[in-house]
mmCIF file with all atom_site columns, C-alpha atoms in Angstrom:
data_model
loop_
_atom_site.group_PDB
_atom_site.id
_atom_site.type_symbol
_atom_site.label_atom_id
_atom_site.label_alt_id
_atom_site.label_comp_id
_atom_site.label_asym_id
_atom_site.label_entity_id
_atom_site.label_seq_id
_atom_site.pdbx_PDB_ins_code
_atom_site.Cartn_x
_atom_site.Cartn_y
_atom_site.Cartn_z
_atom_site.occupancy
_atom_site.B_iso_or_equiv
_atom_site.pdbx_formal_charge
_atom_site.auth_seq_id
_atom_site.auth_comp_id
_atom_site.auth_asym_id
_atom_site.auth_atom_id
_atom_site.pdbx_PDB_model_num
ATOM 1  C CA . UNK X 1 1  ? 12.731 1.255   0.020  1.00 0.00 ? 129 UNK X CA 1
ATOM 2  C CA . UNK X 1 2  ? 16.299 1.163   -1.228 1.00 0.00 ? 130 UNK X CA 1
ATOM 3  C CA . UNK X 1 3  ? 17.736 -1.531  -3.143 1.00 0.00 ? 131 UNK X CA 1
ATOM 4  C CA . UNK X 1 4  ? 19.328 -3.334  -0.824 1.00 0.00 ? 132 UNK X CA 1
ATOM 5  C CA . UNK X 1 5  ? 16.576 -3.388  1.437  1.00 0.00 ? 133 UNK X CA 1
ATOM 6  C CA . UNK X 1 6  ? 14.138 -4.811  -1.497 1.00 0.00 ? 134 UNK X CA 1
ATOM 7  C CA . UNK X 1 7  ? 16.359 -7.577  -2.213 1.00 0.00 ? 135 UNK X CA 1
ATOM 8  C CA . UNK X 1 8  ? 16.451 -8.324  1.331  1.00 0.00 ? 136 UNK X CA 1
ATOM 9  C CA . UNK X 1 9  ? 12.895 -8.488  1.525  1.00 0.00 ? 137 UNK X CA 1
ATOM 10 C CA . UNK X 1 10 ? 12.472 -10.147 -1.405 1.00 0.00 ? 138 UNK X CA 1
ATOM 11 C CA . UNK X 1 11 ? 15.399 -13.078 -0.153 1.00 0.00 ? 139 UNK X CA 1
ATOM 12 C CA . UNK X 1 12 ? 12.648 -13.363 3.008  1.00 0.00 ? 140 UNK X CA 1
ATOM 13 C CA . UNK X 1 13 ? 9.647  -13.386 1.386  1.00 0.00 ? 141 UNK X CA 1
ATOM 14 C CA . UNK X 1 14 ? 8.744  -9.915  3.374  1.00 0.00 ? 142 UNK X CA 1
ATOM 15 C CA . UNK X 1 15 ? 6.095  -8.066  1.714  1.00 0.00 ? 143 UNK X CA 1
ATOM 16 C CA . UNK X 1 16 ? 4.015  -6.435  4.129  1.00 0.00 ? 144 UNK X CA 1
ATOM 17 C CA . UNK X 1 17 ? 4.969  -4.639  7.720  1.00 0.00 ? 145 UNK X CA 1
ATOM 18 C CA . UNK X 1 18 ? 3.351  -6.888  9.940  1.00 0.00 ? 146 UNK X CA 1
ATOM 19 C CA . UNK X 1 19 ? 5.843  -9.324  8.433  1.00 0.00 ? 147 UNK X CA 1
ATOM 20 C CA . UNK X 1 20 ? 8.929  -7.597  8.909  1.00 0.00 ? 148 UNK X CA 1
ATOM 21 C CA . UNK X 1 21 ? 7.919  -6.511  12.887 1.00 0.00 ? 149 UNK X CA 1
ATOM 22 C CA . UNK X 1 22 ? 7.532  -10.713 13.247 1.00 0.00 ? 150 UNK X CA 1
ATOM 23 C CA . UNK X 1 23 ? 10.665 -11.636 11.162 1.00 0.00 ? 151 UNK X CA 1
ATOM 24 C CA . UNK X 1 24 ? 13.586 -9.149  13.093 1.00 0.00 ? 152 UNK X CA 1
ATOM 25 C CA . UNK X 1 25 ? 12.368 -9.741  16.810 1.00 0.00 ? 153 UNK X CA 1
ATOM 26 C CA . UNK X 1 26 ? 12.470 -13.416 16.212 1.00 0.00 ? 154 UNK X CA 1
ATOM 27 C CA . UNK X 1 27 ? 15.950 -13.633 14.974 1.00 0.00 ? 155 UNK X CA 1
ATOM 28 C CA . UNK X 1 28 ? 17.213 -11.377 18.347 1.00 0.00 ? 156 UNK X CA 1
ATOM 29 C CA . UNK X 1 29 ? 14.887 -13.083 21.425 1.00 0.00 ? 157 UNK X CA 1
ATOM 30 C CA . UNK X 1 30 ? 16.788 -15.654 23.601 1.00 0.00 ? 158 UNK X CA 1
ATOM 31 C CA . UNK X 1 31 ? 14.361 -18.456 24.841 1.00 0.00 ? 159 UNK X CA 1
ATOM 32 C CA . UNK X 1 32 ? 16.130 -19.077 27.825 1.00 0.00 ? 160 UNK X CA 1
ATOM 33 C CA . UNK X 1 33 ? 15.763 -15.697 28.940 1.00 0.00 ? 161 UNK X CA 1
ATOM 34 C CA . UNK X 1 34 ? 12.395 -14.570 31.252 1.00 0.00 ? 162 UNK X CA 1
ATOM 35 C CA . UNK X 1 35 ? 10.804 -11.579 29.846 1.00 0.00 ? 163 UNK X CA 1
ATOM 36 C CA . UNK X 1 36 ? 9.350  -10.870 33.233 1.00 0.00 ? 164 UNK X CA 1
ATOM 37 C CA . UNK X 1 37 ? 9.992  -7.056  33.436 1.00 0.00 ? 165 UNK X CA 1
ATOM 38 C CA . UNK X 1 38 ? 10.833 -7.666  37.266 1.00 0.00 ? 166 UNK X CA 1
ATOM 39 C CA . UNK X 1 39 ? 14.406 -9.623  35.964 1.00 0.00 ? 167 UNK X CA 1
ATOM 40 C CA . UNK X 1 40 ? 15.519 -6.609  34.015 1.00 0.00 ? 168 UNK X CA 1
ATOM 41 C CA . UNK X 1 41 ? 18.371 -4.458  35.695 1.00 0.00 ? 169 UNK X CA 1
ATOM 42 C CA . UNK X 1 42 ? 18.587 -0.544  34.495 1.00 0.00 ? 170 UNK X CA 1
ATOM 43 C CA . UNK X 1 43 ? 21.118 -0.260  31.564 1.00 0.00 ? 171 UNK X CA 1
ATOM 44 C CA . UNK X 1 44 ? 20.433 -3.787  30.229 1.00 0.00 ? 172 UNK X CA 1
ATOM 45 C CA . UNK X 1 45 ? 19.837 -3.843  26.364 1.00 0.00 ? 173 UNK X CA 1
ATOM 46 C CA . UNK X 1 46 ? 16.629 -6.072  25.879 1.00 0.00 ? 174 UNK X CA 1
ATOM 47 C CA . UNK X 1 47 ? 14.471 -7.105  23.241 1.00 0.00 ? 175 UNK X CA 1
ATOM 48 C CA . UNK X 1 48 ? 10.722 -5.995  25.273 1.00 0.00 ? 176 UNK X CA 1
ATOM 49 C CA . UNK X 1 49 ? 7.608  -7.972  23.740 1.00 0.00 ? 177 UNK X CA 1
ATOM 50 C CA . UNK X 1 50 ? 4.565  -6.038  25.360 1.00 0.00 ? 178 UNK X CA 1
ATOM 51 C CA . UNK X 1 51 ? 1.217  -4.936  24.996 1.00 0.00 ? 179 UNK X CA 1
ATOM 52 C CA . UNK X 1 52 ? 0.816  -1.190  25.124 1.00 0.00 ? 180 UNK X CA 1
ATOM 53 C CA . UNK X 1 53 ? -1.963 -0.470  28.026 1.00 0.00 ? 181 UNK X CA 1
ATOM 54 C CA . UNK X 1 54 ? -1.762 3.809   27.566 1.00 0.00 ? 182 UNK X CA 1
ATOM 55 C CA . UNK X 1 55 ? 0.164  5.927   25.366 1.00 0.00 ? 183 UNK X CA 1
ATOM 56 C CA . UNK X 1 56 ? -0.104 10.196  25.733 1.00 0.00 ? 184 UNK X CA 1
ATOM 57 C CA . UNK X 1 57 ? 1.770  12.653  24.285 1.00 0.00 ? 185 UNK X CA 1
ATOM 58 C CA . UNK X 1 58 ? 1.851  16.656  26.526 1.00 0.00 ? 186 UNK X CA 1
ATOM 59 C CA . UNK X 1 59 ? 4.340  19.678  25.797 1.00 0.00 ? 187 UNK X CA 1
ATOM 60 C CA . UNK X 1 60 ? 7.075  19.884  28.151 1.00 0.00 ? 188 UNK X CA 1
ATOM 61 C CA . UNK X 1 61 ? 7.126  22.121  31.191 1.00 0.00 ? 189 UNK X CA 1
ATOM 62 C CA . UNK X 1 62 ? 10.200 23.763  30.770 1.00 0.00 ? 190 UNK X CA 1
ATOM 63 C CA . UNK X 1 63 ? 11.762 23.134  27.240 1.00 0.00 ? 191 UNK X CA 1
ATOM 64 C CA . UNK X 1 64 ? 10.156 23.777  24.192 1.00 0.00 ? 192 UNK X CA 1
ATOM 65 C CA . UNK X 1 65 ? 8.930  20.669  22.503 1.00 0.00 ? 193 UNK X CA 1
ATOM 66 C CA . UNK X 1 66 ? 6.533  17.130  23.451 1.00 0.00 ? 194 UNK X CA 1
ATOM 67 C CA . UNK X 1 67 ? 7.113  14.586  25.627 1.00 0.00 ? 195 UNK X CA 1
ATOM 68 C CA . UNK X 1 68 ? 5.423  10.849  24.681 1.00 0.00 ? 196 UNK X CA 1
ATOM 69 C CA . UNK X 1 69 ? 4.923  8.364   27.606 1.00 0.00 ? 197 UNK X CA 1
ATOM 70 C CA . UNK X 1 70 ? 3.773  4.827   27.078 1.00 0.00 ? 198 UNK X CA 1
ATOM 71 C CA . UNK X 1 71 ? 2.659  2.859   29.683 1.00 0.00 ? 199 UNK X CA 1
ATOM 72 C CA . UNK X 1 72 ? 3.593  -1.080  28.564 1.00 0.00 ? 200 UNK X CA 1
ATOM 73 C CA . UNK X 1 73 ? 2.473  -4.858  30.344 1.00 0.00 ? 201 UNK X CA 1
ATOM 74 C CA . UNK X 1 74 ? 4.820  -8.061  29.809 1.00 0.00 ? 202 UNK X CA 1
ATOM 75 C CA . UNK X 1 75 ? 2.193  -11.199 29.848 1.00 0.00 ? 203 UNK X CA 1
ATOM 76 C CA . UNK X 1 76 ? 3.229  -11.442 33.740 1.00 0.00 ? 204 UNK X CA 1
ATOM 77 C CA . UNK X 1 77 ? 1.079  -8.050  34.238 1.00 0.00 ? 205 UNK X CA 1
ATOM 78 C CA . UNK X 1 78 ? 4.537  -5.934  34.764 1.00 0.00 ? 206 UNK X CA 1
ATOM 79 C CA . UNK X 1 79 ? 4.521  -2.710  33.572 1.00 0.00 ? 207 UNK X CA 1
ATOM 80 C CA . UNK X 1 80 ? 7.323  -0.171  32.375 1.00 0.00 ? 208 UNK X CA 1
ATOM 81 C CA . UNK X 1 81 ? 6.926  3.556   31.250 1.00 0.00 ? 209 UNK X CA 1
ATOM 82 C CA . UNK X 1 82 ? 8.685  4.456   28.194 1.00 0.00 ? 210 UNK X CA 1
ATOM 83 C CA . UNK X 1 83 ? 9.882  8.112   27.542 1.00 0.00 ? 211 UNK X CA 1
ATOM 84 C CA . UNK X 1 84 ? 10.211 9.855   23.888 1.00 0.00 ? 212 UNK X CA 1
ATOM 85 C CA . UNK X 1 85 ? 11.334 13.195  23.896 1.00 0.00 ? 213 UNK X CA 1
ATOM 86 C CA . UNK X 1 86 ? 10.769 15.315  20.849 1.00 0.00 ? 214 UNK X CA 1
ATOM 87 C CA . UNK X 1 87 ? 12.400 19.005  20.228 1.00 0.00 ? 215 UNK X CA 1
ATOM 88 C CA . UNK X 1 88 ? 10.146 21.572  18.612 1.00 0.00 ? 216 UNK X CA 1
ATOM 89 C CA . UNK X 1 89 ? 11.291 21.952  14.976 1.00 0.00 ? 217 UNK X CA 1
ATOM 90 C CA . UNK X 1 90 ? 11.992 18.459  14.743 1.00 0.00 ? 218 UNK X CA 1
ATOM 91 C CA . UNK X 1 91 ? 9.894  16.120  12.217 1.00 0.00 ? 219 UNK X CA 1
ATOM 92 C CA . UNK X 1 92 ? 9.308  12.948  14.669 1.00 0.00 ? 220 UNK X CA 1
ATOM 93 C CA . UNK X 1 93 ? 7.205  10.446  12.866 1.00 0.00 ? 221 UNK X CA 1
#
């Protein structure tokens, strides 16, 4: 962690990872605003709070490299597939 970032922490009492993943999203979600996945229009930024129901990762078909796709559920049972790509040679951690 660089300097900055310790002193940050430190300012916020953030000591552990599960603590930073509640602080940021906190600061960014707008109350007034559903997060029923069926109110989202394509090319909106959003802040998504889900549960992840699969996750898979497969080579893909005609480039070299992976693909990951994760299935994910807002509480109103909506669902959204996210896709990562990932070029061979890269280090994706």
């Amino acid at each position: 962690m660089g300097r900055s970032a310790a002193t940050w922490a430190k300012a916020k009492e953030i000591s552990t990872v599960g603590q930073l993943l509640d602080y940021l999203p906190r600061t960014y979600l707008d109350p007034t605003r559903p997060s029923n996945f069926d109110e989202v229009d394509e090319g909106e930024d959003v802040v998504v709070v889900a549960t992840v129901m699969n996750a898979k990762t497969r080579p893909m078909r005609q480039r070299r490299g992976s693909m990951f796709v994760a299935t994910i559920q807002d509480e109103q049972g909506g669902e959204l597939d996210l896709t990562f790509l990932a070029r061979m040679g890269t280090n994706a951690s």
